Amino acid sequence: MKARTMASAAVSACVVLVTCACGPEKSAEDADTKPSQPAASTPAEKPSEKPSEKPSITPSATPTGAQPAPRTKAGAIERYEEFLHAVGREDIDTVCEVAGPAAKQAEDQGFGPCTATFQITFQMIPPEKKKALQTATVDPQRVVELAADKFEMPVESVKSSVTFGEEEIGSSTMEYLKNDWYVTD
């Protein structure tokens, strides 16, 4: 009974984490610590010989120049399966990418950043369930269309070698935002 309670708590934490955004946000302090522009009397700096290698925005999981994800039920299912597999592999980058909008919500409600909270969640999922998530699929017949760009993935839609309950992985809402599908609830 104790192991089941712990597993349920872990999965519940995973669901909560899925509902929060990923990654650190820029704060007002970050903006205040940036150096000011040089004074007019200061000679202008030469442009660097090579452009900065770090992008100024967080990159998407899709490569630059890639086509937008299909705005279809099949596209939503494919992206949700990618999320489930990433949870099973403990792939924090992919998990936080796909669950970004939901993770942001949770972080705003007082939960930690996605990368920290999912690390805890990974520890609470039993190895056999993580292994099952790595190959889990979604039954399209059980997916509920909420709007043209929004689908609910009920726990019953997840097909795997083990059965997951609502208290373990719960239902997730996939929404089409910024040319891709994301967990938003």
XYZ file of C-alpha atoms in Angstrom:
185
model
C 0.000 0.000 0.000
C 2.844 2.389 0.843
C 4.497 1.869 -2.573
C 1.212 2.525 -4.375
C 0.641 5.718 -2.391
C 4.150 6.881 -3.223
C 3.674 6.080 -6.914
C 0.361 7.942 -6.919
C 1.989 10.935 -5.282
C 4.776 10.858 -7.858
C 2.421 10.730 -10.776
C 0.280 13.440 -9.219
C 3.376 15.580 -8.908
C 4.110 14.820 -12.563
C 0.634 15.986 -13.531
C 1.097 19.156 -11.502
C 4.433 19.729 -13.135
C 2.931 19.226 -16.538
C 0.626 22.097 -15.706
C 3.501 24.481 -15.063
C 5.882 26.229 -17.452
C 9.481 25.390 -17.980
C 12.642 27.328 -17.663
C 13.654 30.416 -15.788
C 11.948 33.677 -16.571
C 13.761 36.994 -16.877
C 13.153 39.115 -13.833
C 13.363 42.866 -13.402
C 16.631 42.280 -11.545
C 18.097 40.585 -14.634
C 17.285 43.642 -16.693
C 18.806 45.979 -14.094
C 22.140 44.163 -14.050
C 22.829 44.590 -17.750
C 25.558 47.088 -18.612
C 24.428 50.435 -19.910
C 25.290 51.763 -23.334
C 28.686 53.475 -23.586
C 28.745 57.251 -23.304
C 28.860 59.284 -26.518
C 32.515 60.167 -25.850
C 33.471 56.494 -25.674
C 34.756 55.184 -29.008
C 32.448 52.712 -30.702
C 33.385 49.068 -30.379
C 34.336 47.115 -33.461
C 31.718 44.564 -34.417
C 32.695 41.086 -33.341
C 34.241 38.943 -36.012
C 31.618 36.250 -35.604
C 28.007 36.572 -34.512
C 26.924 35.394 -31.109
C 26.356 31.654 -31.031
C 23.658 31.832 -28.363
C 20.151 32.727 -29.524
C 18.348 35.429 -27.589
C 15.208 33.296 -27.269
C 14.693 29.778 -26.055
C 14.913 27.456 -29.051
C 12.066 25.190 -29.988
C 12.452 21.416 -29.956
C 12.035 21.574 -33.738
C 15.076 22.577 -35.774
C 15.255 26.041 -37.315
C 13.640 26.098 -40.710
C 11.445 23.096 -39.929
C 7.853 23.144 -41.027
C 5.152 23.864 -38.445
C 3.693 20.787 -36.776
C 0.516 19.501 -38.384
C -2.483 21.248 -36.845
C -4.405 17.986 -36.698
C -5.566 15.446 -34.163
C -2.775 13.154 -35.362
C -0.235 15.951 -34.796
C -1.494 16.450 -31.231
C -1.322 12.719 -30.541
C 2.195 12.445 -31.940
C 3.418 15.298 -29.740
C 1.710 13.846 -26.633
C 3.338 10.474 -27.287
C 6.673 12.319 -27.561
C 5.956 13.785 -24.113
C 5.023 10.394 -22.591
C 8.168 8.778 -24.014
C 10.300 11.649 -22.673
C 8.817 11.190 -19.180
C 9.680 7.493 -19.398
C 13.270 8.286 -20.456
C 13.583 11.100 -17.892
C 14.371 13.474 -20.772
C 13.886 16.727 -18.870
C 14.542 18.992 -21.853
C 11.809 17.418 -23.980
C 9.384 17.156 -21.063
C 9.789 20.839 -20.218
C 9.593 21.845 -23.887
C 6.293 20.043 -24.500
C 4.807 20.890 -21.085
C 6.112 24.465 -21.098
C 2.792 26.369 -20.948
C 1.358 24.097 -18.250
C 4.631 24.172 -16.314
C 4.606 27.978 -16.406
C 1.125 28.000 -14.867
C 2.244 25.723 -12.046
C 5.386 27.752 -11.420
C 3.268 30.913 -11.206
C 1.180 29.106 -8.565
C 4.229 28.517 -6.382
C 5.675 25.271 -7.702
C 9.305 25.288 -8.686
C 10.649 25.505 -12.211
C 9.874 22.607 -14.531
C 13.416 21.270 -14.501
C 13.453 20.988 -10.716
C 9.953 19.654 -10.206
C 10.119 16.986 -12.895
C 13.399 15.661 -11.495
C 11.472 14.906 -8.293
C 8.609 13.409 -10.272
C 10.967 11.091 -12.173
C 12.169 9.664 -8.861
C 8.616 8.856 -7.799
C 7.639 6.844 -10.890
C 8.432 3.125 -10.533
C 10.910 1.760 -13.102
C 8.326 -0.564 -14.720
C 5.967 2.378 -15.318
C 8.771 4.529 -16.737
C 9.674 1.694 -19.085
C 6.023 1.389 -20.161
C 5.834 5.128 -20.871
C 8.789 4.870 -23.260
C 6.648 2.939 -25.745
C 3.158 4.127 -24.795
C 0.791 5.094 -27.587
C -2.477 7.001 -27.689
C -5.757 5.551 -28.949
C -7.166 8.229 -31.308
C -10.713 6.950 -30.699
C -10.474 8.023 -27.046
C -9.060 11.506 -27.708
C -11.623 14.282 -27.236
C -11.665 17.302 -29.555
C -12.333 20.413 -27.460
C -11.711 22.838 -30.341
C -9.983 22.714 -33.724
C -6.658 23.422 -32.007
C -7.264 21.762 -28.624
C -7.547 18.069 -27.686
C -7.962 16.285 -24.379
C -5.859 13.168 -23.907
C -7.734 11.185 -21.246
C -5.753 8.697 -19.188
C -7.883 5.972 -20.829
C -6.414 6.922 -24.225
C -2.883 5.916 -23.145
C -2.092 2.378 -24.280
C 0.883 0.618 -22.735
C 2.060 -2.617 -21.165
C 0.774 -1.372 -17.778
C -2.407 0.436 -16.836
C -2.188 4.021 -15.640
C -4.802 5.580 -13.410
C -6.070 9.148 -13.257
C -4.068 9.687 -10.061
C -0.885 8.621 -11.858
C -0.689 10.459 -15.167
C -4.097 12.072 -15.357
C -5.607 13.602 -18.441
C -3.763 16.271 -20.387
C -4.895 18.970 -22.772
C -2.836 19.501 -25.911
C -3.162 22.912 -27.520
C -1.681 24.267 -30.753
C 0.475 27.310 -29.947
C 3.378 28.875 -31.862
C 3.247 26.279 -34.665
C 3.409 23.232 -32.386
C 1.414 21.233 -29.840
C 1.948 21.825 -26.113
C 0.504 20.463 -22.867
C -1.519 23.373 -21.484
C -3.528 21.623 -18.776
